[in-house]
Coordinates of C-alpha atoms and ligand atoms in Angstrom, one line a residue:
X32 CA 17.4 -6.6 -1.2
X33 CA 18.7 -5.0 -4.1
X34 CA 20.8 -8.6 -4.8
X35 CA 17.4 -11.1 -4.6
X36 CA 16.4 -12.8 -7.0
X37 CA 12.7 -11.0 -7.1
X38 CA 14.9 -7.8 -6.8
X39 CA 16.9 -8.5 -9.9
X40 CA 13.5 -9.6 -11.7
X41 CA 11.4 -6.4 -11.4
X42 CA 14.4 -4.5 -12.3
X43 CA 14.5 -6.7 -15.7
X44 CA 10.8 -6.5 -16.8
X45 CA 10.5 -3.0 -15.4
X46 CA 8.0 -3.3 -12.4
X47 CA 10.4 -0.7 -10.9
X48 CA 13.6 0.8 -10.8
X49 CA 15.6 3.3 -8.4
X50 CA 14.7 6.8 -9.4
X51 CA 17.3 9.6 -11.6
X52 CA 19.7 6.5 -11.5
X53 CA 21.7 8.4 -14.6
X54 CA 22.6 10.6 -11.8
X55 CA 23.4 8.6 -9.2
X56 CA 19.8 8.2 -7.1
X57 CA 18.5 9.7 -4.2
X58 CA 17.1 6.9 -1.5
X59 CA 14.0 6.6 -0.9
X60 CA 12.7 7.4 -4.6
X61 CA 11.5 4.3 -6.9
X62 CA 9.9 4.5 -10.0
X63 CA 6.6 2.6 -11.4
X64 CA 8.3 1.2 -14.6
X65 CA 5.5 -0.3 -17.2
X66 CA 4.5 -3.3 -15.3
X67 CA 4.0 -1.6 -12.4
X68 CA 2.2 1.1 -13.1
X69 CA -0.5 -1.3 -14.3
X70 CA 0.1 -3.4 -10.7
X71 CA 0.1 -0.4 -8.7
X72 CA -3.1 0.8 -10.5
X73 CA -4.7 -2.1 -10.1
X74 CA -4.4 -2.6 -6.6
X75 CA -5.3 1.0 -6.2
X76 CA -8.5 -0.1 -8.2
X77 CA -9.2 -3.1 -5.5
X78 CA -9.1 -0.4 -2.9
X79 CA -11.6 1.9 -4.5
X80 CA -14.1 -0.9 -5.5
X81 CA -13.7 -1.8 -1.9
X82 CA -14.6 1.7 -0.2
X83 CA -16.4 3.5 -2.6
X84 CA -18.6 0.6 -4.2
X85 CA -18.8 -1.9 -1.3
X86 CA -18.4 0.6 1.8
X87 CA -20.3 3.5 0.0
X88 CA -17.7 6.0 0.8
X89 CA -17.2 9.3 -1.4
X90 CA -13.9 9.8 -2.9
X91 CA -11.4 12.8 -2.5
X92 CA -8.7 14.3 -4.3
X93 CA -6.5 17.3 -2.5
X94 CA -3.5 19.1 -3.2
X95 CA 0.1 17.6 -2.1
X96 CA 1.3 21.0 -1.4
X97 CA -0.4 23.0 1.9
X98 CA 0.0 25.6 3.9
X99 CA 1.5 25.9 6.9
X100 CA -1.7 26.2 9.3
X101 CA -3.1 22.4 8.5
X102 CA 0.4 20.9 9.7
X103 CA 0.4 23.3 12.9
X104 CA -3.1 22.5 13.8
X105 CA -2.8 18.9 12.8
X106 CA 0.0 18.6 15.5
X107 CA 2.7 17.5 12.6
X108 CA 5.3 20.8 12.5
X109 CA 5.7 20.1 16.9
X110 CA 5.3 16.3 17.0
X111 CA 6.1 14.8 13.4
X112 CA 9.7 13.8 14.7
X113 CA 12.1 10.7 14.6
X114 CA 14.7 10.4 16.6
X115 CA 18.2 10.8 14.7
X116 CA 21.7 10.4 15.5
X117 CA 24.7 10.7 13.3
X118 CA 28.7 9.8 12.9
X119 CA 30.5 12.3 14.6
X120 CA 33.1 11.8 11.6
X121 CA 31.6 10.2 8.5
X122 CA 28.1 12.1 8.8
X123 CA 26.1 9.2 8.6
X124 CA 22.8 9.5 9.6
X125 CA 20.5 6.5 11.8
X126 CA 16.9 6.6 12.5
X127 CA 17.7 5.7 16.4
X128 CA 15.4 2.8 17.1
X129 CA 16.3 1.5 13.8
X130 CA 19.8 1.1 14.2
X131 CA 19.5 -0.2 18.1
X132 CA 17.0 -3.2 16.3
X133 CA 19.1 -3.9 13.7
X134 CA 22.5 -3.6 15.8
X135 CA 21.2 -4.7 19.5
X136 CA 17.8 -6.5 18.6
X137 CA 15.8 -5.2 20.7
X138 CA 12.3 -4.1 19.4
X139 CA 12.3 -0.3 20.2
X140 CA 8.4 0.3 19.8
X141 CA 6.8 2.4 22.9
X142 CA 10.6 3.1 24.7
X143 CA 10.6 6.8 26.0
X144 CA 14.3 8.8 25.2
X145 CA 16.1 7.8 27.8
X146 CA 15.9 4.5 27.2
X147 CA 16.8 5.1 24.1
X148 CA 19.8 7.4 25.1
X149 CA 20.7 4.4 26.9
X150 CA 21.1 1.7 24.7
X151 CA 23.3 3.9 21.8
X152 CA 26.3 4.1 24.5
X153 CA 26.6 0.3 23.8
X154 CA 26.8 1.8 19.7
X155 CA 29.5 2.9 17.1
X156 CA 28.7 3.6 14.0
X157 CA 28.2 0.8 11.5
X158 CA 30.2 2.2 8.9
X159 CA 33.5 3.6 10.7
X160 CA 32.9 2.5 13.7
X161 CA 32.9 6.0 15.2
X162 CA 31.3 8.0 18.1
X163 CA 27.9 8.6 17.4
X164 CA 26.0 11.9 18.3
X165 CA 23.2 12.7 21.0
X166 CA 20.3 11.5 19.5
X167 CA 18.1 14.8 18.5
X168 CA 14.4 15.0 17.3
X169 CA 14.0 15.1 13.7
X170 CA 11.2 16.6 11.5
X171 CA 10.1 14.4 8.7
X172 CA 7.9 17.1 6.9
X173 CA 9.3 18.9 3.2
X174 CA 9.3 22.3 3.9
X175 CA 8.9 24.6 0.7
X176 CA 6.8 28.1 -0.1
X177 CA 4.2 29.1 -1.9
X178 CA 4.4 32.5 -4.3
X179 CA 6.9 35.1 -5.2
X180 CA 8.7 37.5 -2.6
X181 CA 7.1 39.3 0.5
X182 CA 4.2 37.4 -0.3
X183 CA 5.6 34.0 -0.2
X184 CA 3.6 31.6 2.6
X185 CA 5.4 29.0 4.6
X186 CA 3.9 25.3 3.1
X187 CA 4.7 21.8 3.5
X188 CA 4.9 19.1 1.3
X189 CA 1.6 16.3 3.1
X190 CA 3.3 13.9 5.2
X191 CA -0.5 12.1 5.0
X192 CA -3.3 12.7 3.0
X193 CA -5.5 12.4 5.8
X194 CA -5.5 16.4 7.3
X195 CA -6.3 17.4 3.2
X196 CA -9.6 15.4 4.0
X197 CA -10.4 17.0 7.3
X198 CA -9.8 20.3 6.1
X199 CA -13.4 20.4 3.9
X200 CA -15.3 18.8 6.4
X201 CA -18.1 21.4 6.4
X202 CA -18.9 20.6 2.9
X203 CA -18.1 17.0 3.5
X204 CA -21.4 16.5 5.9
X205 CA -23.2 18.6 3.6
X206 CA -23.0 16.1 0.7
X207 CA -23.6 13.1 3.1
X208 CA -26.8 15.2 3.6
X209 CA -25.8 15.8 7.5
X210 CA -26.1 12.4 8.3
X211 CA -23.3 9.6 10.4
X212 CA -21.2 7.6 9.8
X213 CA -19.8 8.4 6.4
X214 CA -16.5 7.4 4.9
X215 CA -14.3 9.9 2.4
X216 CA -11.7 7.7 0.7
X217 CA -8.1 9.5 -0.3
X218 CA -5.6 7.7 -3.1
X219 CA -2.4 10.2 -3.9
X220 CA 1.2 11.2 -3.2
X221 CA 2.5 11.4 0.7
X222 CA 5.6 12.6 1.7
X223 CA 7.9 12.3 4.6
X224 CA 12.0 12.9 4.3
X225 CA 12.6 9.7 6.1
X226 CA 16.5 9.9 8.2
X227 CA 18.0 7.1 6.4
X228 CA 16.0 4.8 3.8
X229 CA 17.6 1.8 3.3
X230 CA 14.5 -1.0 2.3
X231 CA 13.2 -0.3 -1.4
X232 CA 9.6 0.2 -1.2
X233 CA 9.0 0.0 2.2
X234 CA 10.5 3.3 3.6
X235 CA 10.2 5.5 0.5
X236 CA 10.4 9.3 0.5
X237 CA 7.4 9.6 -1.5
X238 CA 4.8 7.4 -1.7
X239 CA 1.6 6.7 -2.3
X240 CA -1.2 6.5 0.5
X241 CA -5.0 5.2 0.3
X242 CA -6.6 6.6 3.5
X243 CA -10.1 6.2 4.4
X244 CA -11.7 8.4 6.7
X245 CA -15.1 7.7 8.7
X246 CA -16.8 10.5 10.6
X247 CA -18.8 8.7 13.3
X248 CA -21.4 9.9 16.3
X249 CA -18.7 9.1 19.3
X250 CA -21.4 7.6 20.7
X251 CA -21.6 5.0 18.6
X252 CA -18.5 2.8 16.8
X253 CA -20.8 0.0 16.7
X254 CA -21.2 -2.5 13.5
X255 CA -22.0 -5.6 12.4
X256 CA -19.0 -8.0 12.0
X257 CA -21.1 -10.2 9.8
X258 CA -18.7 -12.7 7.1
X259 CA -16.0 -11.5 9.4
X260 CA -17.0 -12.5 12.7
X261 CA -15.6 -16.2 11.8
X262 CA -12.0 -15.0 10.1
X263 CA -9.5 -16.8 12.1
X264 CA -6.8 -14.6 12.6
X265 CA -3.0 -14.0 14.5
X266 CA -3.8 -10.9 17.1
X267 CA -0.9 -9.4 18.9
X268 CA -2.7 -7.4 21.8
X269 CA -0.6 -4.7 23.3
X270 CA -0.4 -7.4 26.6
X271 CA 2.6 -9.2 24.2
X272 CA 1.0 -12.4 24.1
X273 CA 0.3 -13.2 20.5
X274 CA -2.6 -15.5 20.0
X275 CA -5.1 -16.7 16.9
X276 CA -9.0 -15.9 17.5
X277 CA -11.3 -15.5 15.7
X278 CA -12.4 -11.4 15.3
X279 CA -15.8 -12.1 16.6
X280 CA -14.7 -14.1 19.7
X281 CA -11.7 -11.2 19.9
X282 CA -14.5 -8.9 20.1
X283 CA -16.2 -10.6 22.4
X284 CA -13.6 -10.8 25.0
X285 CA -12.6 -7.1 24.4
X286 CA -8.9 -7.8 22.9
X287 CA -10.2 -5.7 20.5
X288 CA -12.9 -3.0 21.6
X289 CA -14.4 -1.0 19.1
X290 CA -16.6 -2.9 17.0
X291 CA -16.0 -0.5 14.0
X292 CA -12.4 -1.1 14.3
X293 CA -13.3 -5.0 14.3
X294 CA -15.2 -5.2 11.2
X295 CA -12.5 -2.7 9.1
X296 CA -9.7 -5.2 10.0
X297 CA -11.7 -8.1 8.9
X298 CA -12.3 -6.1 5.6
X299 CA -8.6 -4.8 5.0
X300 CA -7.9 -8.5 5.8
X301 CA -9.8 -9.3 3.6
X302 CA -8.6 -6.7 0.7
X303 CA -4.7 -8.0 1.2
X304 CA -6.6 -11.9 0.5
X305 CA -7.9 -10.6 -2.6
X306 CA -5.4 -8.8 -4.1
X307 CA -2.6 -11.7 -3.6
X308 CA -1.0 -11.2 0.0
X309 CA -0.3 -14.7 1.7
X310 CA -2.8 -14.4 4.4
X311 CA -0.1 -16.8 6.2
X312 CA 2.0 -14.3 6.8
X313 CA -0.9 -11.7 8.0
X314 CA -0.8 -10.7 11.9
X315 CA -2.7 -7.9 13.7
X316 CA -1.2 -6.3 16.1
X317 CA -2.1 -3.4 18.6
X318 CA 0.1 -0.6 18.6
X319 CA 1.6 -0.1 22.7
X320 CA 0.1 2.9 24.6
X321 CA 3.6 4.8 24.4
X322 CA 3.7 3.8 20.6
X323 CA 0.3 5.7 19.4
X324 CA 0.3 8.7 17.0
X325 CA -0.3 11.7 19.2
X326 CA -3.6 11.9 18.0
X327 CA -5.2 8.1 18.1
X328 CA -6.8 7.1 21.4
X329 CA -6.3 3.1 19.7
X330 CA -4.5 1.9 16.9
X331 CA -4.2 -1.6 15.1
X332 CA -1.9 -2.6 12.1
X333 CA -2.2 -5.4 10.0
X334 CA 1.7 -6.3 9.7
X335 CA 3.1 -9.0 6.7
X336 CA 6.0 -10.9 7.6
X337 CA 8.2 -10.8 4.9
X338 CA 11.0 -13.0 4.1
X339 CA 13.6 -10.7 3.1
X340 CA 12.5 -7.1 5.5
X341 CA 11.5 -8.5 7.9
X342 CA 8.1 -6.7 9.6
X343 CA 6.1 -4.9 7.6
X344 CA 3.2 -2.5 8.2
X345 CA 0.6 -2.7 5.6
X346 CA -2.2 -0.5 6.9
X347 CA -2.8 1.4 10.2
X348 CA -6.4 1.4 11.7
X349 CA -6.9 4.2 14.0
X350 CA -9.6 6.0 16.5
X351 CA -8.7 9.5 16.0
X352 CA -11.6 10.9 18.2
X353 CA -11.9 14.4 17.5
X354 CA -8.6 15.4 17.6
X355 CA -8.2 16.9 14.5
X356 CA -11.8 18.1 14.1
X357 CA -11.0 20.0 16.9
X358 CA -7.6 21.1 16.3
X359 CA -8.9 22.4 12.5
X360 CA -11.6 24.0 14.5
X361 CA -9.3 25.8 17.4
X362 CA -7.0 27.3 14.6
X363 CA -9.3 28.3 11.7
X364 CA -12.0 29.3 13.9
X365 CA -14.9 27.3 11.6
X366 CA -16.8 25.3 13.7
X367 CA -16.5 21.6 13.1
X368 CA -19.7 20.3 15.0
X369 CA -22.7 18.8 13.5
X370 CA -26.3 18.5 15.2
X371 CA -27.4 14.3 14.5
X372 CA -30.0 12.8 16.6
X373 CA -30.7 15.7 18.8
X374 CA -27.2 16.3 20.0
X375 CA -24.7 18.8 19.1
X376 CA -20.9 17.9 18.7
X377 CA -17.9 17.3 16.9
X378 CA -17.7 13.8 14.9
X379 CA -15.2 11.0 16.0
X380 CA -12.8 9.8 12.8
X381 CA -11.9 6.1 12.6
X382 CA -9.3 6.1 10.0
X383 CA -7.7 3.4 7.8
X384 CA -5.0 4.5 6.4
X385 CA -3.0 2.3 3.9
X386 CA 0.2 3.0 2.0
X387 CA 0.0 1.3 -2.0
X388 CA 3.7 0.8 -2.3
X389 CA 4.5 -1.9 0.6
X390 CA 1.3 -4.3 -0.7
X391 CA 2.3 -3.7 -4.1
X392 CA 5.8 -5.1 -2.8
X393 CA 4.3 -7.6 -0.5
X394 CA 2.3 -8.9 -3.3
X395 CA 5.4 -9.5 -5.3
X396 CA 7.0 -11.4 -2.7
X397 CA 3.9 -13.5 -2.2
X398 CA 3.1 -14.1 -5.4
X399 CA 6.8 -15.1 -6.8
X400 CA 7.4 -18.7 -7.3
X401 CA 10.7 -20.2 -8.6
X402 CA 10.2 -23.6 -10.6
X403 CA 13.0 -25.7 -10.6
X404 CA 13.6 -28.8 -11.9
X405 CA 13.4 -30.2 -15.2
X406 CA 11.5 -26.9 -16.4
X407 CA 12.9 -23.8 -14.2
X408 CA 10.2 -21.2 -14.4
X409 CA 10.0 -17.7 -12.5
X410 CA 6.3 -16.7 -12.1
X411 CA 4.4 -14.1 -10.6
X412 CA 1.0 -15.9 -9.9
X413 CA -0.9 -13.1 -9.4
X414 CA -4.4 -13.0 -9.0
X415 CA -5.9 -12.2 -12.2
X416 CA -7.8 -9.1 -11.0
X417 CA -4.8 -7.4 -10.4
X418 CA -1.8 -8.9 -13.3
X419 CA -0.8 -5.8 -15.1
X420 CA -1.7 -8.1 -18.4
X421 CA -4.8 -10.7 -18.7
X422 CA -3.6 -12.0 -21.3
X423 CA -0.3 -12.0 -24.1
X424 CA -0.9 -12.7 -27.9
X425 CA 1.4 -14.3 -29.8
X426 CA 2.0 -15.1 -33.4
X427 CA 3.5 -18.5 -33.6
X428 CA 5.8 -17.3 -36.7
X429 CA 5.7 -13.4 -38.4
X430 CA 4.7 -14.6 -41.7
X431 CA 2.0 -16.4 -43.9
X432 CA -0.2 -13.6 -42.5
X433 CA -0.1 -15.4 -39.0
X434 CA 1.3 -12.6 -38.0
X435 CA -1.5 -10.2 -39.3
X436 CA -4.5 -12.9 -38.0
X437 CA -3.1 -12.1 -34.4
X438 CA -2.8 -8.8 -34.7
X439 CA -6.7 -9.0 -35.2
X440 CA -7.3 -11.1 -32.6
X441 CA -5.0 -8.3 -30.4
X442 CA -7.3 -5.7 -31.6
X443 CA -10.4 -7.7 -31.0
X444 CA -9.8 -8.2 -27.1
X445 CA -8.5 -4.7 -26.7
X446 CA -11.8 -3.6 -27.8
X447 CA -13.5 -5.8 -25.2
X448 CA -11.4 -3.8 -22.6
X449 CA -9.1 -6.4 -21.9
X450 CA -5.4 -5.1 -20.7
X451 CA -3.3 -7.7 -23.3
X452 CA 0.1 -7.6 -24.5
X453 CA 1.3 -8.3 -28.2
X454 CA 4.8 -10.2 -27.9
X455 CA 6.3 -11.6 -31.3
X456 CA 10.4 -11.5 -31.0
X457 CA 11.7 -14.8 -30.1
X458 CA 10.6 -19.0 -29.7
X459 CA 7.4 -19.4 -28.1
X460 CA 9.3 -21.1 -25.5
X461 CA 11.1 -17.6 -24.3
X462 CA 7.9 -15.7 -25.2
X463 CA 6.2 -18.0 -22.2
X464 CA 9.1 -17.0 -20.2
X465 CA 8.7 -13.6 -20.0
X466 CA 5.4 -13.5 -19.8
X467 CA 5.6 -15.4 -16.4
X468 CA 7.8 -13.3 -15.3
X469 CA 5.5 -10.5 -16.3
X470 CA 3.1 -12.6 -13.8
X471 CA 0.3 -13.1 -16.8
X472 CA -2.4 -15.9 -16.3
X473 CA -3.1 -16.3 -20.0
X474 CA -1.0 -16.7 -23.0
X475 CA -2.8 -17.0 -26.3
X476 CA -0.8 -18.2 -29.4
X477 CA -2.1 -18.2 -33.1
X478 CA -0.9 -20.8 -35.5
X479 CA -1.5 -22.3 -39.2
X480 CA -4.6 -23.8 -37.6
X481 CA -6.4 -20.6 -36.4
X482 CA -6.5 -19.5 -40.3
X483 CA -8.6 -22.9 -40.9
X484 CA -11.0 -22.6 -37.7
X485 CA -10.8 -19.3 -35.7
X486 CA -9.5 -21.2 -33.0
X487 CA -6.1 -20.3 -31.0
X488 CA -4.3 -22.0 -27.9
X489 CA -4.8 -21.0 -24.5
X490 CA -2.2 -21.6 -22.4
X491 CA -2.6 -21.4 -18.4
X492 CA 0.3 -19.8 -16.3
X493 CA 0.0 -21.9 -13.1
X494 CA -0.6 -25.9 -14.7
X495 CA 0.4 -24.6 -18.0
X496 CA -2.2 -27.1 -19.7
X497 CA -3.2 -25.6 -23.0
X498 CA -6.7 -25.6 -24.6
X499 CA -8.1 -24.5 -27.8
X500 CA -10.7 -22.3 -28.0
X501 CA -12.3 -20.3 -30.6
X502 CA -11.6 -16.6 -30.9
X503 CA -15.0 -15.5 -30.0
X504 CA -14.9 -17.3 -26.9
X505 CA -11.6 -15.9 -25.2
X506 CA -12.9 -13.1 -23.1
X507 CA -15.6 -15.6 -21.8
X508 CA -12.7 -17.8 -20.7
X509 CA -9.9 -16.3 -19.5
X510 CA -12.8 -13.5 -17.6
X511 CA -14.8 -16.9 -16.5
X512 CA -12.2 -18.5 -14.7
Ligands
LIG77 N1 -2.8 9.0 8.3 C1 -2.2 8.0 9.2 C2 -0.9 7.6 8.7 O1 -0.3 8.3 7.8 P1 1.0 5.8 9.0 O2 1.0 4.6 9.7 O3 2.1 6.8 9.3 O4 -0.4 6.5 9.3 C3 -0.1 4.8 6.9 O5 0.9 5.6 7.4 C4 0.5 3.8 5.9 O6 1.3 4.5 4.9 C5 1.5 2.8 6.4 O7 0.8 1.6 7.0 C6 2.3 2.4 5.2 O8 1.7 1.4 4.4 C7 2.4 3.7 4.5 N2 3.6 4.4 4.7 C8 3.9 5.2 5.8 N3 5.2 5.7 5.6 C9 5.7 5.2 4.5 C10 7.0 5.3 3.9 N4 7.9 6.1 4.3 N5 7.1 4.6 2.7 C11 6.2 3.8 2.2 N6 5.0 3.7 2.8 C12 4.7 4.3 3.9

């Protein structure tokens, strides 16, 4: 991956980078260079104007660093395991399923250990083609303290942001005034010290989660699929047999049962449309009953089929039923029940749970177009809700106060809240060049004639036709379109 072509671009205009490379890296750390920072943020914006605005959800924010309790009730310090194996000389370590799919092909997902045990005899290790170990479990939670000395607690580093939400849920149902179904949306850090990260963004060691949770009556995962009852989509059922349906007619024949779980996948489908995902390359797919979490009853993924990893899983969409209510309430001794419509009990959770960093990178691989031909071009043609820039200004030449009359015109669209970037080193040819590689939809150039007329040139990343327009008139246009 690191060898691509879109690899080699967002190193170059600073969408991201491997973190502490000045001393040598550690996997599974990337940072969010200047371009995308402002990609990242805007997707997580997309999420949040989905939820809280559309949804009506209430937004969260939790500490990354817990005590010890939340992970034990949650089921994470017993079950949060991998199975590992390593080079009985070179040390290597393998994620076991992972290195029997990449070495043996053959998809791993819902095989018990002995299986497993099984198909590494027919293994060596890739890189000195050693004995391997016997595959142990592995637990993929940071383990660190909190305070000095004898008074030092055990804590752990989140592995989801999901328990940090459960944990206040008494004064959660207070604010949604004691009434169900509510949704409590979660964007921050996640950790998990993954065995062996090997695919950039996709298996990172910290990342960055967006996890909604909805406390329903178990009684009733009913909604309205509404707009999404018609989305035609590819459904992998846990039966194997992969088949496009439409989610109301899926519904219908009970591939997928829970109507609450039917609309959210229409609306995440929807999200991934809108922020720049090939739908394409979209599937659902049921996780297998050996598969689940320990604590979903039924799980569904929306998986992107990427060119260069291969299978990707964007966002999980889980029943949790009350098993983590009730876990939280079995430890810490605070009931968790709630009295709605004359009945007395603990809320079910249907989460949906996305990560930010594998769209983000799915949206750069959909999104990246190489031009060639007479004019070779590399261009990010993002959707223009979520470019890191609107729009670039450039001055045409830095003198004959050219440069000083775009300068305003900069300052003018900053002040109308527009994200715009202010590029005047090089030919307006390379200037275009960068900024399609930057993935912006609008480049704005003044010249001799905007001193005469107020007017500038507008010119479109994806036809590149140009237009003139006058100054007061951007925002309307490049916002318009
Ligand atoms: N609370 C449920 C939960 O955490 P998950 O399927 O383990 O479920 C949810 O994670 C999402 O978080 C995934 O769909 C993925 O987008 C993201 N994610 C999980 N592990 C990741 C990792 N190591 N690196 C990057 N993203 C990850």
């Amino acid at each position: 991956m690191q060898d691509s072509k879109l690899m080699q671009i967002l190193l170059k205009r600073g969408f991201i980078w491997p973190s502490f490379e000045i001393y040598g890296g550690v996997k599974g750390f990337y940072d969010y260079g200047p371009l995308g920072s402002l990609l990242k943020r805007n997707i997580e914006e997309a999420i949040r104007q989905t939820y809280v605005i559309e949804e009506s959800c209430f937004e969260l924010s939790c500490p990354t660093l817990s005590p010890e309790d939340i992970w034990v009730a949650s089921g994470h310090v017993s079950s949060f395991n991998d199975m590992m194996v390593e080079c009985t000389k070179c040390g290597e370590p393998y994620r076991a399923d992972h290195l029997i799919e990449a070495n043996l092909k053959i998809n791993c997902d819902g095989k018990g250990i002995d299986e497993i045990k099984k198909l590494l005899e027919k293994l060596k290790c890739p890189k000195c083609k050693s004995m391997l170990s016997e595959p142990y479990k592995y637990n993929l939670m940071f383990k660190s303290y909190v305070g000095p000395g004898s008074r030092k607690i055990t804590a752990y580093l989140r592995p989801e942001t999901a328990q940090t939400t459960y944990v206040p849920f008494k004064r959660l149902i207070k604010i949604a005034r004691d009434k169900l179904p509510f949704g409590v949306l979660q964007i921050g850090r996640s950790f998990r010290n993954e065995i062996s990260p090997r695919q950039g963004l996709v298996r990172l060691r910290e990342f960055t989660q967006a996890e909604i949770q909805f406390f329903v009556d178990p009684a009733n995962k009913e909604k309205e699929l509404g707009e999404f009852a018609n989305l035609n989509l590819a459904i992998l059922p846990k039966d194997g047999k992969e088949i496009n349906i439409t989610l109301g007619k899926a519904l219908k024949q009970k591939i997928i049962r829970t109507p609450f779980i039917a609309y959210h996948l229409g609306k995440a489908f929807q999200l991934f449309t809108k922020i720049g995902i090939n739908p394409k390359k979209l599937r659902l797919r049921q996780h297998l009953d050996d598969e689940r979490a320990f604590y979903s009853s039924d799980t569904w993924d929306i998986e992107f089929m990427s060119k260069e990893l291969g299978r990707i899983e964007l966002v999980g969409i889980s029943d949790r039923t009350d098993y983590d209510l009730k876990a939280h309430q079995n430890l810490s001794k605070q009931s968790m029940e709630v009295t709605f419509n004359g009945k007395r009990f603990i809320p079910h959770i249907i989460e949906i749970a996305y990560g930010v960093d594998r769209p983000f990178y799915c949206i750069l691989e959909s999104c990246f177009v190489e031009e060639t031909g007479k004019k070779e071009r590399n261009i990010f043609k993002f959707p223009a809700n979520i470019a890191p820039y609107i729009a670039a200004v450039f001055p045409l030449v830095t003198k004959d106060r050219i440069d000083k009359k775009a300068e305003e015109v900069f300052n003018k669209l900053k002040n109308q809240q527009l994200f715009v970037l202010y590029d005047s080193a090089g030919s307006i040819g390379r200037r275009y060049a960068r900024a399609d590689e930057a993935g912006i939809p609008y480049c704005i150039t003044i010249d001799y004639d905007t001193l005469e007329d107020n007017t500038v040139t507008i010119r479109y990343r994806d036809s590149m036709e140009q237009e003139r327009v006058q100054i007061d008139k951007i925002k309307e246009k490049i916002m318009g379109k």
